[in-house]
CSV table of C-alpha atoms in Angstrom, one decimal:
chain,number,residue,atom,x,y,z
A,1,MET,CA,7.8,26.1,-11.9
A,2,THR,CA,5.5,23.1,-11.3
A,3,ASP,CA,6.7,19.7,-10.2
A,4,GLN,CA,5.6,18.3,-13.6
A,5,SER,CA,7.6,20.9,-15.5
A,6,ARG,CA,10.8,20.0,-13.7
A,7,ILE,CA,10.4,16.3,-14.5
A,8,ARG,CA,12.2,15.1,-17.6
A,9,PHE,CA,9.8,12.8,-19.4
A,10,PRO,CA,10.6,9.3,-18.3
A,11,GLN,CA,11.0,6.3,-20.6
A,12,PHE,CA,8.3,3.7,-20.3
A,13,TYR,CA,8.6,-0.1,-21.0
A,14,ILE,CA,6.1,-2.9,-21.1
A,15,THR,CA,6.4,-6.4,-19.7
A,16,THR,CA,5.6,-9.7,-21.4
A,17,PRO,CA,2.3,-11.3,-20.5
A,18,GLN,CA,2.3,-13.3,-17.3
A,19,PRO,CA,-0.5,-15.2,-15.5
A,20,CYS,CA,-2.7,-12.8,-13.6
A,21,PRO,CA,-2.4,-13.2,-9.8
A,22,TYR,CA,-6.0,-12.1,-9.2
A,23,LEU,CA,-8.2,-13.4,-12.0
A,24,ALA,CA,-7.9,-17.1,-13.1
A,25,GLY,CA,-7.4,-17.6,-16.8
A,26,HIS,CA,-6.3,-14.0,-17.4
A,27,TYR,CA,-2.8,-12.7,-18.3
A,28,GLU,CA,-1.4,-9.4,-17.1
A,29,LYS,CA,1.0,-6.9,-18.7
A,30,LYS,CA,2.5,-3.9,-17.0
A,31,VAL,CA,3.9,-0.6,-18.2
A,32,PHE,CA,6.7,0.6,-16.0
A,33,THR,CA,9.4,3.3,-15.7
A,34,HIS,CA,12.3,3.9,-13.3
A,35,LEU,CA,12.1,6.5,-10.5
A,36,LEU,CA,15.5,8.0,-11.2
A,37,GLY,CA,16.8,11.3,-12.4
A,38,ASP,CA,16.8,14.6,-10.7
A,39,GLU,CA,13.2,14.6,-9.4
A,40,PRO,CA,12.2,11.1,-8.3
A,41,VAL,CA,10.0,12.4,-5.5
A,42,SER,CA,8.0,14.6,-7.9
A,43,LEU,CA,7.9,11.8,-10.4
A,44,ASN,CA,6.5,9.4,-7.8
A,45,ASN,CA,3.9,11.9,-6.9
A,46,MET,CA,2.8,12.4,-10.4
A,47,LEU,CA,2.7,8.8,-11.4
A,48,THR,CA,0.9,7.7,-8.2
A,49,GLN,CA,-1.8,10.3,-8.9
A,50,ALA,CA,-2.0,8.7,-12.4
A,51,GLY,CA,-2.6,5.2,-11.1
A,52,PHE,CA,0.9,3.8,-10.8
A,53,ARG,CA,2.3,1.8,-7.9
A,54,ARG,CA,5.8,1.7,-6.6
A,55,SER,CA,8.1,-1.3,-6.2
A,56,GLN,CA,11.6,-0.3,-5.2
A,57,ASN,CA,12.7,2.3,-7.8
A,58,ILE,CA,10.2,1.2,-10.4
A,59,ALA,CA,6.7,2.7,-10.9
A,60,TYR,CA,4.2,0.4,-12.7
A,61,ARG,CA,0.6,0.1,-13.7
A,62,PRO,CA,-1.5,-2.6,-15.5
A,63,ALA,CA,-1.6,-2.5,-19.3
A,64,CYS,CA,-3.5,-5.7,-20.0
A,65,ASP,CA,-5.2,-6.6,-23.3
A,66,ASN,CA,-9.0,-6.4,-23.2
A,67,CYS,CA,-9.1,-6.1,-19.4
A,68,THR,CA,-9.6,-3.1,-17.1
A,69,ALA,CA,-10.4,-4.9,-13.9
A,70,CYS,CA,-7.5,-3.3,-11.9
A,71,VAL,CA,-8.7,0.1,-10.7
A,72,SER,CA,-6.6,2.5,-8.6
A,73,VAL,CA,-8.5,3.6,-5.5
A,74,ARG,CA,-7.9,6.1,-2.7
A,75,VAL,CA,-9.8,7.0,0.5
A,76,ILE,CA,-11.2,10.5,0.8
A,77,VAL,CA,-9.7,11.3,4.3
A,78,ASP,CA,-11.7,14.3,5.5
A,79,ARG,CA,-15.1,12.6,4.7
A,80,PHE,CA,-14.2,9.2,6.2
A,81,ARG,CA,-16.3,8.3,9.3
A,82,PRO,CA,-15.6,4.9,10.9
A,83,GLY,CA,-18.8,2.9,11.4
A,84,ARG,CA,-19.5,0.8,14.4
A,85,THR,CA,-17.4,-2.2,13.3
A,86,PHE,CA,-14.4,0.1,12.6
A,87,ARG,CA,-14.8,1.9,15.9
A,88,ARG,CA,-14.7,-1.4,17.7
A,89,LEU,CA,-11.6,-2.4,15.9
A,90,ILE,CA,-9.9,0.9,16.7
A,91,ALA,CA,-10.7,0.3,20.4
A,92,ARG,CA,-9.5,-3.3,20.2
A,93,ASN,CA,-6.1,-2.1,19.0
A,94,ALA,CA,-5.7,0.9,21.2
A,95,ASP,CA,-2.9,-0.9,23.1
A,96,LEU,CA,-0.7,-1.1,20.1
A,97,SER,CA,2.3,1.2,19.9
A,98,VAL,CA,3.1,2.8,16.6
A,99,GLY,CA,6.6,4.0,15.4
A,100,LEU,CA,7.8,5.6,12.2
A,101,ARG,CA,11.1,4.2,11.0
A,102,ALA,CA,13.6,5.0,8.3
A,103,PRO,CA,13.5,2.6,5.4
A,104,ARG,CA,15.9,0.1,6.8
A,105,ALA,CA,15.1,-3.6,6.8
A,106,THR,CA,15.5,-5.6,10.0
A,107,ASP,CA,15.6,-9.3,10.8
A,108,GLU,CA,12.5,-8.9,13.0
A,109,GLN,CA,10.5,-7.4,10.1
A,110,TYR,CA,11.6,-10.1,7.7
A,111,ALA,CA,10.7,-12.9,10.2
A,112,LEU,CA,7.2,-11.3,10.5
A,113,LEU,CA,6.9,-11.1,6.7
A,114,ARG,CA,7.9,-14.7,6.3
A,115,ARG,CA,5.1,-15.8,8.8
A,116,TYR,CA,2.7,-13.6,6.9
A,117,LEU,CA,3.6,-14.9,3.4
A,118,ASP,CA,3.7,-18.6,4.5
A,119,SER,CA,0.3,-18.3,6.1
A,120,ARG,CA,-1.6,-16.0,3.7
A,121,HIS,CA,0.3,-16.0,0.3
A,122,ALA,CA,2.2,-19.3,0.1
A,123,ASP,CA,1.4,-19.5,-3.6
A,124,GLY,CA,1.9,-15.8,-4.4
A,125,GLY,CA,4.5,-14.0,-6.4
A,126,MET,CA,6.4,-13.1,-3.2
A,127,ALA,CA,6.4,-16.5,-1.6
A,128,ASP,CA,10.1,-17.1,-2.3
A,129,MET,CA,11.3,-13.7,-1.1
A,130,ALA,CA,14.7,-14.1,0.5
A,131,PRO,CA,16.2,-11.7,3.1
A,132,VAL,CA,18.2,-10.0,0.3
A,133,ASP,CA,15.0,-9.4,-1.6
A,134,TYR,CA,13.3,-7.9,1.4
A,135,VAL,CA,16.3,-5.5,2.0
A,136,ALA,CA,15.9,-4.4,-1.6
A,137,MET,CA,12.1,-3.9,-1.3
A,138,ILE,CA,12.6,-1.6,1.7
A,139,GLU,CA,15.9,0.1,1.1
A,140,ASP,CA,16.1,0.6,-2.7
A,141,THR,CA,14.2,3.8,-2.8
A,142,THR,CA,14.8,7.4,-4.0
A,143,VAL,CA,11.5,8.7,-2.7
A,144,ALA,CA,10.0,9.9,0.6
A,145,THR,CA,9.1,6.6,2.4
A,146,ARG,CA,8.9,5.1,5.9
A,147,ILE,CA,8.3,1.9,7.7
A,148,VAL,CA,5.4,2.2,10.1
A,149,GLU,CA,5.8,-0.5,12.8
A,150,TYR,CA,2.9,-1.6,15.1
A,151,ARG,CA,3.9,-3.4,18.3
A,152,LEU,CA,2.0,-5.4,20.9
A,153,PRO,CA,2.3,-4.5,24.6
A,154,HIS,CA,4.8,-6.4,26.7
A,155,SER,CA,3.4,-9.1,28.9
A,156,GLY,CA,4.6,-8.7,32.5
A,157,ASP,CA,7.2,-6.2,33.5
A,158,ALA,CA,9.5,-6.4,30.5
A,159,ASP,CA,11.2,-3.3,29.3
A,160,GLY,CA,11.8,-2.0,25.8
A,161,PRO,CA,9.5,-2.3,22.7
A,162,GLY,CA,7.0,-5.1,22.5
A,163,PRO,CA,6.9,-7.7,19.8
A,164,LEU,CA,6.3,-6.5,16.2
A,165,ALA,CA,2.7,-7.3,15.1
A,166,ALA,CA,2.5,-5.5,11.8
A,167,ALA,CA,4.4,-3.2,9.5
A,168,ALA,CA,3.6,-1.0,6.5
A,169,LEU,CA,6.0,0.5,3.9
A,170,THR,CA,4.4,3.9,3.2
A,171,ASP,CA,5.2,6.7,0.8
A,172,THR,CA,4.4,10.3,1.7
A,173,LEU,CA,3.1,12.2,-1.3
A,174,ASP,CA,2.0,15.8,-1.8
A,175,ASP,CA,-1.6,14.8,-1.5
A,176,GLY,CA,-1.6,11.7,0.6
A,177,LEU,CA,-0.1,8.5,2.0
A,178,SER,CA,0.4,5.6,-0.3
A,179,MET,CA,0.5,2.1,1.3
A,180,VAL,CA,3.1,0.4,-0.8
A,181,TYR,CA,3.1,-2.9,1.1
A,182,SER,CA,1.9,-4.1,4.5
A,183,PHE,CA,2.1,-7.3,6.4
A,184,TYR,CA,1.2,-8.6,9.8
A,185,ASP,CA,1.2,-11.5,12.3
A,186,PRO,CA,-1.4,-14.0,10.9
A,187,SER,CA,-2.0,-15.5,14.4
A,188,GLU,CA,-3.5,-12.2,15.7
A,189,THR,CA,-6.8,-12.8,13.9
A,190,ALA,CA,-9.0,-11.0,16.4
A,191,ARG,CA,-7.2,-7.7,15.8
A,192,SER,CA,-7.8,-7.6,12.0
A,193,LEU,CA,-4.5,-6.0,11.6
A,194,GLY,CA,-4.7,-5.5,7.8
A,195,THR,CA,-7.9,-3.4,8.3
A,196,TRP,CA,-6.4,-1.7,11.3
A,197,MET,CA,-3.4,-0.5,9.4
A,198,VAL,CA,-5.6,1.2,6.8
A,199,LEU,CA,-7.7,2.9,9.5
A,200,ASP,CA,-4.5,4.1,11.2
A,201,HIS,CA,-3.2,5.5,7.9
A,202,ILE,CA,-6.4,7.4,7.4
A,203,GLU,CA,-6.1,9.0,10.8
A,204,ARG,CA,-2.4,9.6,10.2
A,205,ALA,CA,-3.2,11.4,6.9
A,206,ARG,CA,-5.9,13.4,8.6
A,207,LEU,CA,-3.4,14.7,11.2
A,208,LEU,CA,-0.9,15.6,8.5
A,209,GLY,CA,-3.6,17.5,6.5
A,210,LEU,CA,-3.3,15.1,3.5
A,211,PRO,CA,-6.5,14.5,1.6
A,212,TYR,CA,-6.0,10.9,0.4
A,213,VAL,CA,-4.8,7.4,1.4
A,214,TYR,CA,-3.9,5.4,-1.7
A,215,LEU,CA,-4.7,1.7,-1.4
A,216,GLY,CA,-3.4,0.5,-4.7
A,217,TYR,CA,-5.7,-1.5,-7.0
A,218,TRP,CA,-9.2,-2.7,-6.4
A,219,VAL,CA,-9.7,-5.7,-8.7
A,220,ASP,CA,-13.3,-6.3,-9.9
A,221,GLY,CA,-14.0,-10.0,-9.3
A,222,SER,CA,-11.1,-10.6,-6.9
A,223,ARG,CA,-12.0,-11.6,-3.3
A,224,LYS,CA,-8.5,-10.7,-2.2
A,225,MET,CA,-9.1,-7.0,-3.1
A,226,ALA,CA,-12.8,-6.7,-2.1
A,227,TYR,CA,-12.0,-5.4,1.3
A,228,LYS,CA,-10.8,-2.0,-0.1
A,229,THR,CA,-14.4,-1.0,-0.9
A,230,ARG,CA,-15.2,-1.0,2.9
A,231,PHE,CA,-13.3,2.3,3.3
A,232,GLN,CA,-15.9,4.7,2.0
A,233,PRO,CA,-16.0,7.3,0.5
A,234,LEU,CA,-13.5,5.9,-2.0
A,235,GLU,CA,-12.4,7.4,-5.3
A,236,ALA,CA,-11.5,5.3,-8.3
A,237,LEU,CA,-9.4,6.4,-11.3
A,238,GLY,CA,-11.1,6.0,-14.6
A,239,PHE,CA,-10.8,7.3,-18.2
A,240,HIS,CA,-12.0,10.7,-17.1
A,241,GLY,CA,-10.0,11.0,-13.9
A,242,TRP,CA,-10.8,10.4,-10.3
A,243,SER,CA,-14.4,10.0,-9.3
A,244,GLU,CA,-16.2,8.7,-6.3
A,245,MET,CA,-17.2,5.0,-6.2
A,246,THR,CA,-20.6,3.9,-4.9
A,247,PRO,CA,-20.5,1.6,-1.9
A,248,SER,CA,-22.2,-1.1,-3.9
A,249,ALA,CA,-19.2,-1.3,-6.3
A,250,GLY,CA,-17.5,-3.9,-4.2
């Protein structure tokens, strides 16, 4: 019996229009469903492969009127070869330690998230996230997910883990890793930690034998999302399924 055949067909809902966070003057609508029932892991797999994203126990995707700018993208892991810039970045961050954690929120993570939001997304939809909201984002889950923590080395002779520099909430799917949300220390500009986390997930997926890393939505016309097209080869989900994007697309 396939995963799809075990899943009871979920109920879908649609949101009211809200200002688009990526394209000025546009309004967004989303279709969503709850990741509940007997097979939430299989449902999350199926919906992610169909272009949905996860937020807590909700899977959603854009359903905007007269706009298809948001495009689901995923890196083809076994064909990815880091170029010179990426290789330098990998070497620059070789001193970071990486740990996989259960989806449990910590004060240290939230403090890092607040620094990140205040510096990079002060006017974004998550700008007012309180500690209780962060706990819900991390811990309200019925699927296979982990927090990947990236830590700086200790200065001097201090023992124990170094300071937290970056973190990623990551789902493990049948065919890849899905980067649900990531954040990092905005003062560590030389490390390009946002890019580094994607590179680390690509290598992590390679070691696990998983073919894809899901990066969420690339938004045509949005500078915030343009970085995703740097990770070639990249597949995009269109009307006829997944197909490879050309490097010039971004």
